[in-house]
Amino acid sequence: MMISIRQRKEIKTTEVSEHFPVQEENVKLENKVPSGCTSRRLWKIVSFTVGGTVALCMGLLTSVYLATLHENDLWFSNIKEVEREISFRTECGLYYSYYKQMLQAPTLVQGFHGLIYDNKTESMRTINLLQRMNIYQEVFLSILYRVLPIQKYLEPVYFYIYTLFGLQAIYVTALYVTSWLLSGTWLSGLLAALWYVANRIDTTRVEFTIPLRENWALPFFAIQIAAVTYFLRPNLQPLSERRTLLAIFISTFLFSLTWQFNQFMMLMQALVLFILDSLDMLPAVKATWLYGIQIASLLLVCILQFFNSMILGSLLISFNLSVLIARKLQKNLKTGSFLNRIGKLLLHLFIVLCLTLFLNNIIKKILNLRSDEHIFKFLKAKFGFGATRDFDANLYLCEEAFGLLPLNTFERLSDTLLFYAYIFVLSITVIAALIVAFHNLSDSTNQQSMGKTGKCTVDLKPETAYNLIHTILFGFLALSTMRMKYLWTSHMCVFASFGLCSPEIWELLLKSVHLYNPKRIYIMRYSVPILILLYLCYKFWPGMMDELSELREFYDPDTVELMNWIKSNTPRKAVFAGSMQLLAGVKLCTGRTLTNHPHYEDNSLRERTRAVYQIYAKRSFGTDYVILEDSICYERRHHRGCRLRDLLDVANGHTMDGPGENDPDLKPADHPRFCEEIKRNLPSYVAHFTRVFQNKTFHVYKLSRNK
């Protein structure tokens, strides 16, 4: 904490000593520097040790806290195995089923073969799961569990969930380290970690969606951001730079391997680098290294996923290649007058955009790639470029997670003072960034290296500039799509805590109000964070203790009854149709073959899902086993127009049920609604379908063999 203070004193001493005789200066250096260096080095070691210990403790405590909440919420240690598996809702259950499948395989080789040649996830189709899905983490964990001598002491499900909660410890530690690197004091790291925990509702959902891909990926993304922050520091030693590049590559690769949406997150990161490079706010060489690492990581993942075409056709690869090509075409981009440079930057942006679209379209045509078209349809409709009746796009648009960020999010973030601190720090750094950017563009005739920006009174370090643009872009992403808020809110903790502990931020503020004084900076950068820490402990500690003492139990008897019935009363090769969410549980709990599932990143699967969902539409339909859910057939959770049956009706060109307007070109359907009519036991339906199971929630019908 005193390192930066002593550095400033040293600089001031040098400036003052210019007025003293040379002999007196030499005496001072001879007598004081060695002891000063020794004490400074000792203090550095002590500070690093204490800060590192606190970082590890905060990570571990967060991990234990989240694991305890999960146990208390479900009574996970006491419920049956089928109930544990049902608690992995929707796609979480699908991913966990492959971990279970690998453990149940007689040998690892047979387990691999079963994943590469899988014919149970999609009926009448053999697919390569390692190519289609990001499940290498399940494969790795299953191998570890089989190899390590822990089977007698730890159940497979606990090995799995403890690994995920352990990753949360790494996640919090990485956030802590990033804030520490930016501010120069580990106090900011402590504040970032406490803010992360205090705002748990908005920073993580790991305790109730454990196997979700983002819970695997975000810890590695946080490590990458910490490594990039360190890499952008000026005057790094060559060895440190090489080690940091290796850390960036490994973390980027692991992040890419564990989440199917990695390319979109890294595209945002590439945009951050592009903006900073264009404004001369970070070294172009370092930006080039980071572009290259992103491309190399994706290509390596592409190879491991058996040349997954969706990766090759990603916008990220096209964009990064376009930036590197455009830079070669415009070698004098950073020279000329202010207006000249603005013109060159606009031309540069235009070239990069055109090249990106051109390369991306060429690659997709060569590969005949359509896997990600539903995402672009969704984005087009979401941002007002025309309404759509496309079922897939509307399925996303009607989900709350893909809607705008609710305003009550800011109320919760304000209760912990995080939002106020974030806006305060963001305002100051944005003003500083605008001044530095204007100075860089105006001073381009005398090109200078980073860190030597002439006589500009305001300075912004490259690592600070990177985190600033990062938080702004990811903020826009979170505001537009609620599900992505976890990328923003966790970084919000880092950015706000860094600013409150940063001498540069307080110096800018105090100078602007003519109250600048080194002692005031020292007081503000330590007193404000400490007061906030005390406030957080006082206000949220009792609530956290109450939360930890609140005991609940998992209770879903209807789904448990359904899964037990399927296991006991249907052949192992039976094929089931139903909702994506429920079928993931059927796959995990019973091992039966599915018609469709929640991993929605394949065009043929989306077409199959639309066909299966016609059981809730006004069309005739048939299959071996159909599971009907009253919660979908008579859905009330969504408003009219967003109920699943409404999406299907509109996509089929049929009018929607209930009071309200319909588009004039929609027509009444020729068939009644299947899920309603089949329950009336009419001869036309009984001839084809036989009800074999029912409870308050589910109805299972078997297709008669004499159809």
XYZ file of C-alpha atoms in Angstrom:
707
model
C 0.000 0.000 0.000
C 2.916 2.359 0.674
C 4.829 1.378 -2.468
C 3.220 3.985 -4.685
C 3.534 6.612 -1.958
C 7.247 6.007 -1.640
C 7.668 6.088 -5.406
C 6.066 9.506 -5.561
C 8.299 10.716 -2.729
C 11.321 9.407 -4.578
C 10.350 11.287 -7.724
C 9.752 14.441 -5.737
C 13.089 14.077 -3.973
C 14.830 13.812 -7.321
C 13.094 16.931 -8.587
C 13.948 18.909 -5.432
C 17.528 17.630 -5.317
C 18.283 19.371 -8.617
C 18.516 22.615 -6.599
C 21.138 21.174 -4.242
C 24.864 20.825 -4.847
C 25.920 17.596 -6.589
C 28.101 16.527 -3.648
C 25.179 16.752 -1.188
C 22.990 14.750 -3.572
C 25.622 11.996 -3.837
C 25.866 11.788 -0.044
C 22.084 11.380 0.213
C 22.043 8.658 -2.409
C 24.940 6.873 -0.744
C 23.405 6.925 2.706
C 19.686 6.482 2.074
C 19.006 4.543 -1.115
C 20.271 1.113 0.009
C 18.218 1.136 3.210
C 15.225 2.551 1.318
C 15.454 -0.177 -1.310
C 15.712 -2.861 1.355
C 12.749 -1.581 3.351
C 10.726 -1.113 0.170
C 11.510 -4.662 -0.951
C 10.620 -6.033 2.480
C 7.355 -4.117 2.533
C 6.585 -5.380 -0.987
C 7.073 -8.982 0.149
C 4.903 -8.483 3.251
C 2.166 -6.741 1.257
C 2.191 -9.427 -1.443
C 2.035 -12.209 1.155
C -0.822 -10.632 3.106
C -2.735 -9.643 -0.043
C -2.278 -13.074 -1.617
C -3.423 -14.812 1.559
C -6.518 -12.608 1.768
C -7.265 -13.318 -1.922
C -7.139 -17.086 -1.397
C -9.232 -16.838 1.768
C -11.892 -14.739 0.041
C -12.042 -17.191 -2.859
C -12.378 -20.211 -0.578
C -14.952 -18.525 1.672
C -17.063 -17.577 -1.350
C -16.873 -21.156 -2.618
C -17.944 -22.575 0.754
C -20.702 -19.967 1.063
C -22.226 -20.843 -2.329
C -21.904 -24.592 -1.716
C -23.657 -24.194 1.643
C -26.497 -22.228 0.051
C -26.931 -25.008 -2.505
C -27.023 -27.655 0.225
C -29.432 -25.659 2.388
C -31.753 -24.900 -0.502
C -32.139 -28.501 -1.707
C -30.963 -30.612 1.270
C -28.793 -32.154 -1.418
C -27.052 -34.597 0.914
C -30.358 -36.170 2.003
C -32.498 -36.389 -1.151
C -32.564 -39.397 -3.490
C -30.297 -39.748 -6.509
C -33.180 -39.147 -8.939
C -34.069 -35.931 -7.086
C -30.461 -34.748 -7.247
C -30.450 -35.324 -10.983
C -33.812 -33.603 -11.505
C -32.414 -30.564 -9.672
C -30.110 -30.072 -12.694
C -32.800 -28.325 -14.695
C -33.036 -27.964 -18.497
C -29.696 -28.076 -20.346
C -27.795 -28.529 -17.069
C -29.174 -32.068 -16.848
C -28.152 -32.815 -20.426
C -24.528 -31.826 -19.782
C -24.353 -33.752 -16.521
C -25.747 -36.868 -18.270
C -22.546 -37.158 -20.321
C -20.425 -37.102 -17.164
C -22.642 -39.894 -15.819
C -22.437 -41.740 -19.146
C -18.618 -41.661 -19.091
C -18.546 -43.014 -15.523
C -20.957 -45.855 -16.360
C -18.984 -46.936 -19.436
C -17.033 -50.202 -18.878
C -13.802 -48.518 -20.059
C -12.686 -45.010 -20.954
C -12.248 -46.036 -24.593
C -15.843 -47.248 -24.752
C -16.943 -44.054 -23.039
C -15.182 -41.942 -25.697
C -16.670 -44.102 -28.444
C -20.148 -43.606 -26.981
C -19.724 -39.811 -27.099
C -18.280 -39.716 -30.610
C -20.904 -42.101 -32.014
C -23.970 -41.174 -29.951
C -27.391 -42.372 -31.136
C -29.425 -41.746 -27.973
C -29.405 -37.955 -27.799
C -31.222 -37.587 -31.121
C -33.277 -40.562 -32.289
C -32.546 -42.061 -35.734
C -29.380 -39.989 -35.919
C -25.767 -40.651 -34.886
C -23.978 -37.498 -33.773
C -20.531 -36.642 -32.447
C -21.208 -35.028 -29.072
C -17.633 -33.770 -28.711
C -18.090 -31.888 -31.964
C -21.595 -30.616 -31.278
C -21.326 -29.619 -27.620
C -18.776 -28.149 -25.218
C -18.522 -31.169 -22.907
C -14.766 -31.725 -22.664
C -14.998 -30.614 -19.038
C -17.344 -33.515 -18.261
C -14.960 -35.902 -20.040
C -11.984 -34.559 -18.085
C -13.802 -34.785 -14.747
C -14.986 -38.335 -15.406
C -11.426 -39.422 -16.215
C -10.156 -37.763 -13.037
C -12.819 -39.439 -10.927
C -12.023 -42.872 -12.377
C -8.269 -42.421 -11.985
C -8.074 -40.823 -8.541
C -8.550 -43.054 -5.457
C -11.586 -41.143 -4.193
C -14.514 -43.391 -5.142
C -14.847 -44.715 -1.585
C -14.960 -41.245 -0.042
C -16.789 -39.059 -2.567
C -19.849 -39.708 -4.700
C -19.557 -38.777 -8.407
C -22.150 -36.000 -8.127
C -20.255 -34.360 -5.261
C -16.970 -34.530 -7.153
C -18.736 -32.710 -9.988
C -20.441 -29.953 -7.987
C -17.428 -29.383 -5.704
C -15.307 -28.809 -8.806
C -17.725 -26.110 -9.972
C -17.800 -24.448 -6.555
C -14.001 -24.690 -6.484
C -13.919 -22.795 -9.786
C -15.884 -20.045 -8.071
C -12.961 -19.680 -5.663
C -10.681 -19.180 -8.683
C -13.192 -16.734 -10.170
C -13.304 -14.499 -7.091
C -9.519 -14.673 -6.699
C -9.064 -13.566 -10.322
C -11.438 -10.604 -9.810
C -9.515 -9.704 -6.647
C -6.165 -9.837 -8.483
C -7.427 -7.711 -11.404
C -8.583 -4.973 -9.040
C -5.282 -5.190 -7.136
C -3.256 -4.874 -10.352
C -5.202 -1.809 -11.435
C -5.140 0.059 -8.125
C -1.806 -1.008 -6.621
C -3.361 -2.075 -3.313
C -4.942 -5.374 -2.294
C -7.568 -3.431 -0.337
C -9.408 -2.870 -3.621
C -9.303 -6.616 -4.269
C -10.928 -7.252 -0.915
C -13.642 -4.715 -1.693
C -14.240 -6.279 -5.135
C -14.625 -9.747 -3.584
C -17.030 -8.525 -0.897
C -19.092 -6.655 -3.475
C -19.254 -9.826 -5.568
C -20.660 -11.780 -2.597
C -23.001 -9.012 -1.395
C -24.482 -8.764 -4.899
C -24.647 -12.542 -5.382
C -28.130 -12.426 -6.960
C -26.747 -10.331 -9.822
C -23.154 -11.622 -10.061
C -23.645 -15.404 -10.201
C -26.284 -18.115 -10.409
C -23.986 -21.070 -9.907
C -25.750 -22.402 -6.805
C -28.898 -23.311 -8.768
C -27.515 -23.855 -12.317
C -24.326 -25.709 -11.463
C -23.478 -27.497 -14.776
C -24.305 -24.466 -16.946
C -21.499 -23.753 -19.443
C -20.949 -20.185 -18.242
C -20.153 -21.436 -14.727
C -17.263 -23.389 -16.224
C -16.143 -20.616 -18.554
C -16.355 -17.358 -16.586
C -13.585 -18.236 -14.076
C -11.187 -18.736 -16.993
C -12.406 -15.494 -18.570
C -11.674 -13.672 -15.299
C -8.157 -15.153 -15.266
C -7.681 -13.990 -18.846
C -8.766 -10.434 -17.999
C -6.325 -10.378 -15.067
C -3.526 -11.629 -17.327
C -4.366 -9.097 -20.074
C -4.413 -6.325 -17.453
C -0.903 -7.301 -16.368
C 0.296 -7.774 -19.970
C -0.705 -4.217 -20.920
C 1.536 -2.715 -18.262
C 4.425 -0.767 -19.812
C 8.061 -1.822 -19.405
C 7.446 -5.494 -18.664
C 10.531 -7.690 -18.596
C 10.725 -10.067 -21.620
C 10.430 -13.156 -19.384
C 7.375 -11.741 -17.582
C 5.824 -10.829 -20.904
C 6.291 -14.352 -22.300
C 4.839 -15.948 -19.174
C 1.869 -13.590 -19.245
C 1.215 -14.362 -22.913
C 1.233 -18.068 -22.043
C -1.270 -17.454 -19.220
C -3.483 -15.453 -21.606
C -3.368 -18.214 -24.210
C -4.182 -21.027 -21.758
C -7.046 -19.121 -20.107
C -8.449 -18.017 -23.484
C -8.281 -21.592 -24.761
C -10.030 -23.019 -21.674
C -12.676 -20.304 -21.820
C -13.298 -21.089 -25.503
C -13.398 -24.840 -24.904
C -15.995 -24.699 -22.134
C -18.688 -22.359 -23.553
C -20.399 -22.384 -26.947
C -20.935 -18.601 -26.803
C -17.206 -17.910 -26.363
C -16.852 -16.373 -29.827
C -19.411 -13.635 -29.085
C -17.771 -12.707 -25.775
C -14.321 -12.585 -27.362
C -15.677 -10.539 -30.248
C -16.583 -7.885 -27.670
C -13.044 -8.145 -26.317
C -11.604 -7.793 -29.823
C -13.707 -4.638 -30.272
C -12.154 -3.266 -27.062
C -8.668 -3.835 -28.482
C -9.682 -2.332 -31.835
C -10.988 0.873 -30.214
C -7.909 1.320 -28.018
C -5.492 0.529 -30.835
C -7.248 2.987 -33.164
C -7.050 5.731 -30.524
C -3.391 4.959 -29.794
C -4.173 4.102 -26.176
C -2.269 0.817 -26.128
C 0.763 -0.505 -28.029
C -0.190 -1.888 -31.445
C 2.230 -4.805 -30.996
C 0.445 -5.970 -27.854
C -2.945 -5.684 -29.556
C -1.616 -7.845 -32.406
C -0.476 -10.507 -29.926
C -3.933 -10.587 -28.349
C -5.694 -10.816 -31.726
C -3.435 -13.724 -32.621
C -4.060 -15.518 -29.330
C -7.820 -15.293 -29.835
C -7.564 -16.782 -33.327
C -5.133 -19.519 -32.225
C -7.331 -20.483 -29.258
C -10.450 -20.785 -31.413
C -8.636 -22.809 -34.067
C -7.288 -25.206 -31.430
C -10.801 -25.622 -30.002
C -12.056 -26.162 -33.556
C -9.583 -29.037 -33.987
C -10.574 -30.604 -30.649
C -14.238 -30.305 -31.633
C -13.608 -32.237 -34.843
C -13.584 -29.089 -37.010
C -16.845 -27.611 -35.767
C -17.972 -25.379 -38.637
C -19.677 -22.884 -36.309
C -16.243 -21.912 -34.938
C -14.690 -21.462 -38.375
C -17.637 -19.328 -39.423
C -17.516 -17.127 -36.330
C -17.495 -13.348 -36.669
C -14.490 -13.206 -34.327
C -12.091 -14.931 -36.717
C -13.334 -12.829 -39.651
C -13.056 -9.607 -37.624
C -9.548 -10.272 -36.286
C -8.241 -11.213 -39.722
C -9.868 -8.096 -41.196
C -8.233 -5.844 -38.584
C -4.789 -7.287 -39.303
C -5.292 -6.987 -43.082
C -6.646 -3.419 -42.845
C -3.703 -2.381 -40.700
C -1.322 -3.570 -43.434
C -3.289 -1.629 -46.036
C -3.215 1.585 -43.962
C 0.327 1.776 -42.616
C 0.147 5.539 -42.014
C -3.073 5.338 -39.997
C -1.606 7.147 -36.967
C -0.112 10.181 -38.703
C -1.477 13.550 -39.803
C -3.558 16.340 -38.326
C -6.597 15.807 -36.102
C -9.162 15.984 -38.926
C -6.895 13.907 -41.159
C -6.691 11.170 -38.539
C -10.455 11.199 -37.944
C -10.974 10.664 -41.669
C -8.427 7.838 -41.714
C -10.082 6.180 -38.701
C -13.511 6.299 -40.337
C -12.051 4.798 -43.508
C -10.257 2.173 -41.413
C -13.514 1.275 -39.657
C -15.324 1.010 -42.993
C -12.623 -1.248 -44.450
C -12.628 -3.525 -41.382
C -16.429 -3.784 -41.415
C -16.612 -4.594 -45.130
C -13.771 -7.112 -44.920
C -15.382 -8.800 -41.897
C -18.735 -9.243 -43.627
C -17.072 -10.360 -46.858
C -14.830 -12.963 -45.194
C -17.640 -14.219 -42.953
C -20.049 -14.682 -45.859
C -17.412 -16.430 -47.961
C -16.532 -18.839 -45.137
C -20.199 -19.610 -44.421
C -20.944 -20.277 -48.080
C -17.940 -22.565 -48.417
C -18.915 -24.483 -45.260
C -22.682 -24.261 -45.955
C -23.013 -23.014 -42.384
C -26.472 -22.286 -40.935
C -25.962 -23.253 -37.288
C -25.934 -19.698 -35.941
C -28.581 -18.116 -38.171
C -31.162 -18.217 -35.344
C -28.934 -15.903 -33.289
C -28.823 -13.277 -36.028
C -32.593 -13.556 -36.573
C -33.036 -12.991 -32.850
C -30.696 -9.973 -32.840
C -32.385 -8.483 -35.905
C -35.822 -8.712 -34.302
C -34.588 -7.630 -30.864
C -33.061 -4.378 -32.084
C -36.111 -3.402 -34.115
C -35.084 -4.331 -37.649
C -38.523 -5.747 -38.414
C -40.900 -8.108 -36.637
C -40.523 -11.812 -37.235
C -42.705 -14.894 -37.050
C -39.705 -17.170 -36.894
C -40.301 -19.675 -34.102
C -36.650 -19.886 -32.986
C -36.142 -16.114 -32.835
C -39.398 -15.591 -30.935
C -38.540 -18.394 -28.522
C -35.540 -16.309 -27.427
C -37.364 -12.967 -27.573
C -40.088 -14.191 -25.221
C -37.675 -15.483 -22.578
C -37.059 -13.033 -19.752
C -33.356 -13.943 -19.692
C -32.953 -12.565 -23.228
C -34.917 -9.398 -22.568
C -33.723 -5.988 -21.361
C -32.053 -5.735 -17.969
C -34.795 -5.027 -15.362
C -34.586 -1.707 -13.537
C -34.766 -3.398 -10.120
C -31.260 -4.713 -10.813
C -29.926 -1.195 -10.259
C -31.889 -0.894 -7.025
C -30.177 -4.003 -5.645
C -26.751 -2.842 -6.846
C -27.357 0.558 -5.258
C -28.200 -0.999 -1.880
C -24.601 -2.212 -1.643
C -23.285 1.182 -2.929
C -21.732 -0.664 -5.869
C -23.699 1.154 -8.550
C -22.983 4.597 -7.078
C -19.265 3.850 -6.806
C -19.225 2.418 -10.327
C -20.866 5.504 -11.870
C -18.476 7.751 -9.926
C -15.371 5.921 -11.158
C -16.763 5.459 -14.669
C -17.496 9.181 -15.064
C -13.974 10.233 -14.105
C -12.228 7.601 -16.247
C -14.434 8.344 -19.275
C -13.528 12.051 -19.054
C -9.844 11.134 -18.718
C -10.096 8.734 -21.670
C -11.720 11.389 -23.878
C -8.978 13.894 -23.026
C -6.212 11.345 -23.711
C -7.845 10.181 -26.950
C -8.205 13.780 -28.181
C -4.583 14.487 -27.244
C -3.343 11.354 -29.030
C -5.246 12.200 -32.198
C -4.106 15.842 -32.091
C -0.466 15.022 -31.342
C -0.032 12.389 -34.030
C 2.519 14.433 -36.002
C 5.045 13.783 -33.251
C 4.479 10.065 -32.677
C 5.584 9.003 -29.225
C 5.572 5.655 -27.502
C 2.941 4.728 -24.973
C 3.474 6.304 -21.588
C 5.094 9.406 -23.133
C 2.134 11.445 -24.253
C 3.813 14.801 -24.399
C 2.643 17.559 -22.072
C -0.863 16.166 -21.603
C -1.764 16.770 -17.966
C -4.138 13.770 -17.901
C -2.790 10.242 -18.261
C -4.583 6.924 -18.603
C -2.637 3.706 -18.316
C -3.210 1.120 -21.078
C -4.479 -1.462 -18.569
C -6.945 1.066 -17.143
C -8.114 2.061 -20.625
C -8.618 -1.606 -21.500
C -10.795 -2.270 -18.449
C -12.730 0.951 -19.051
C -13.778 0.073 -22.617
C -14.320 -3.537 -21.517
C -16.816 -2.521 -18.835
C -18.618 -0.096 -21.180
C -19.126 -2.611 -24.003
C -20.126 -5.437 -21.678
C -22.442 -2.986 -19.932
C -24.294 -2.351 -23.197
C -24.473 -6.115 -23.732
C -25.963 -6.648 -20.259
C -28.476 -3.806 -20.672
C -29.736 -5.335 -23.920
C -29.699 -8.991 -22.786
C -30.298 -9.793 -19.140
C -28.606 -13.218 -19.284
C -25.297 -11.513 -20.045
C -25.407 -9.328 -16.933
C -23.092 -11.724 -15.067
C -20.228 -10.672 -17.344
C -20.845 -7.024 -16.498
C -21.732 -7.079 -12.799
C -18.658 -9.078 -11.798
C -16.416 -6.670 -13.712
C -18.390 -3.786 -12.215
C -17.140 -4.943 -8.780
C -13.561 -4.874 -10.081
C -13.813 -1.502 -11.784
C -15.588 0.313 -8.939
C -13.216 -1.016 -6.268
C -10.157 -0.176 -8.371
C -11.317 3.425 -8.837
C -11.967 4.029 -5.155
C -8.460 2.796 -4.300
C -6.658 4.384 -7.243
C -4.371 7.377 -6.566
C -4.792 8.489 -10.199
C -8.590 8.710 -9.926
C -8.496 10.713 -6.699
C -5.747 12.936 -8.086
C -7.872 13.788 -11.141
C -10.903 14.509 -8.968
C -9.065 16.646 -6.385
C -7.229 18.604 -9.063
C -10.496 19.350 -10.842
C -11.950 20.905 -7.656
C -8.611 22.580 -6.718
C -8.132 20.532 -3.542
C -5.134 18.512 -4.670
C -2.798 17.389 -1.915
C -0.794 14.107 -1.682
C -2.010 13.558 1.881
C -5.632 13.981 0.815
C -5.125 11.370 -1.929
C -3.686 8.946 0.613
C -6.581 9.544 3.008
C -9.283 9.213 0.348
C -7.963 6.058 -1.345
C -7.903 4.175 1.964
C -10.661 5.733 4.074
C -13.466 5.505 1.467
C -12.971 1.766 0.721
C -12.636 0.948 4.423
C -15.877 2.803 5.212
C -17.670 0.910 2.438
C -16.265 -2.394 3.732
C -17.582 -1.588 7.208
C -20.965 -0.629 5.734
C -21.198 -3.909 3.801
C -20.308 -5.952 6.877
C -22.788 -4.064 9.056
C -25.702 -4.198 6.605
C -25.323 -7.588 4.923
C -23.624 -9.847 7.469
C -26.848 -10.492 9.496
C -28.763 -11.248 6.298
C -26.094 -13.661 5.098
C -26.177 -15.478 8.439
C -29.964 -15.757 8.240
C -29.652 -17.054 4.690
C -27.178 -19.724 5.771
C -29.455 -20.830 8.603
C -32.558 -21.110 6.399
C -33.127 -24.788 5.538
C -35.319 -25.957 2.656
C -35.771 -29.207 0.741
C -36.093 -30.183 -2.914
C -39.693 -31.150 -3.683
C -40.936 -32.189 -7.125
C -42.918 -35.423 -6.630
C -44.614 -35.360 -10.050
C -41.322 -35.308 -11.975
C -39.827 -37.951 -9.659
C -42.878 -40.177 -10.249
C -42.558 -39.702 -14.022
C -38.858 -40.613 -14.093
C -39.363 -43.680 -11.910
C -42.236 -44.835 -14.114
C -40.164 -44.435 -17.295
C -37.286 -46.441 -15.820
C -39.587 -49.229 -14.629
C -42.162 -49.474 -17.408
C -40.526 -48.637 -20.735
C -37.887 -50.463 -22.818
C -34.351 -49.101 -22.613
C -34.500 -48.302 -26.337
C -37.774 -46.385 -26.087
C -37.856 -42.977 -27.793
C -39.467 -39.998 -26.052
C -40.802 -36.723 -27.434
C -41.633 -33.686 -25.333
C -40.343 -30.284 -24.288
C -36.601 -29.639 -24.514
C -36.320 -28.907 -20.805
C -38.067 -32.093 -19.673
C -36.282 -34.374 -22.138
C -32.893 -33.333 -20.739
C -34.059 -34.780 -17.414
C -35.354 -37.924 -19.153
C -31.922 -38.443 -20.715
C -30.119 -37.968 -17.398
C -32.451 -39.917 -15.102
C -33.511 -42.783 -17.371
C -30.986 -42.994 -20.218
C -33.793 -43.243 -22.793
C -33.454 -41.994 -26.354
C -34.653 -38.459 -27.139
C -36.168 -36.814 -30.182
C -34.835 -33.368 -29.253
C -32.970 -31.579 -26.450
C -32.077 -28.067 -25.146
C -28.732 -27.658 -26.957
C -30.142 -25.454 -29.689
C -27.028 -24.753 -31.765
C -27.801 -27.040 -34.720
C -30.163 -26.172 -37.558
C -31.484 -29.711 -38.113
C -32.167 -30.067 -34.377
C -34.117 -26.792 -34.379
C -36.275 -28.087 -37.240
C -36.860 -31.323 -35.339
C -37.791 -29.396 -32.180
C -40.355 -27.339 -34.100
C -41.863 -30.586 -35.418
C -42.026 -32.119 -31.935
C -43.590 -28.995 -30.447
C -46.552 -29.325 -32.810
C -48.089 -31.428 -30.026
C -48.919 -28.042 -28.476
C -50.105 -26.537 -31.779
C -53.153 -27.076 -33.955
C -51.686 -29.809 -36.116
C -51.862 -33.600 -36.276
C -48.811 -35.387 -34.876
C -47.488 -38.888 -33.976
C -44.529 -40.475 -32.198
C -43.616 -43.540 -30.068
C -43.937 -41.856 -26.645
C -45.204 -38.326 -26.141
C -44.922 -36.529 -22.788
C -47.447 -33.724 -22.496
C -47.050 -31.047 -19.824
C -50.086 -29.148 -18.586
C -47.798 -26.257 -17.669
C -47.156 -25.780 -21.423
C -50.531 -26.783 -22.824
C -52.343 -24.353 -20.486
C -49.445 -21.960 -20.011
C -50.006 -18.786 -18.027
C -46.426 -17.830 -17.202
C -46.031 -15.761 -20.391
C -48.431 -13.172 -21.752
C -50.487 -13.782 -24.879
C -48.208 -13.835 -27.904
C -45.312 -15.328 -25.941
C -46.909 -18.596 -24.803
C -45.305 -21.550 -26.561
C -48.578 -22.434 -28.271
C -48.853 -18.838 -29.553
C -45.358 -18.949 -31.056
C -46.234 -22.190 -32.833
C -49.600 -20.922 -34.055
C -48.108 -17.736 -35.521
C -45.214 -19.656 -37.126
C -47.804 -22.018 -38.666
C -49.924 -19.099 -39.896
C -52.758 -19.766 -37.446
C -54.683 -17.391 -35.192
C -53.856 -17.359 -31.476
C -56.243 -18.424 -28.714
C -57.924 -16.077 -26.261
C -59.051 -12.461 -26.334
C -56.867 -10.127 -28.311
C -55.996 -9.122 -31.851
C -54.468 -11.319 -34.541
C -52.667 -10.258 -37.699
C -55.163 -10.111 -40.579
C -53.343 -12.717 -42.675
C -53.503 -15.378 -39.922
C -56.210 -18.025 -40.443
C -57.979 -20.495 -38.134
C -56.338 -23.907 -38.055
C -57.806 -27.003 -39.695
C -56.969 -29.142 -36.648
C -57.875 -28.684 -32.967
C -55.076 -28.347 -30.420
C -53.500 -31.777 -30.006
C -52.613 -31.559 -26.304
C -56.229 -30.664 -25.446
C -58.069 -32.982 -27.803
C -56.082 -36.097 -26.943
C -57.284 -35.914 -23.325
C -60.922 -36.235 -24.468
C -60.326 -39.881 -25.494
C -61.997 -39.385 -28.872
C -61.907 -42.448 -31.200
C -59.737 -40.662 -33.753
C -57.029 -40.196 -31.112
C -57.507 -43.409 -29.120
C -56.934 -45.375 -32.325
C -53.398 -44.046 -32.472
C -52.393 -43.092 -28.902
C -52.796 -44.912 -25.618
C -52.365 -43.074 -22.318
C -49.933 -45.105 -20.236
C -49.140 -42.657 -17.415
C -50.573 -39.531 -15.839
C -50.324 -37.404 -12.721
C -51.169 -33.797 -11.881
C -48.450 -32.443 -14.194
C -47.607 -34.993 -16.895
C -49.479 -37.221 -19.349
C -47.581 -39.907 -21.286
C -49.070 -41.385 -24.453
C -47.749 -44.337 -26.383
C -48.160 -44.556 -30.134
C -50.192 -47.648 -30.974
C -48.334 -50.143 -33.154
C -51.298 -50.622 -35.478
C -51.104 -47.007 -36.676
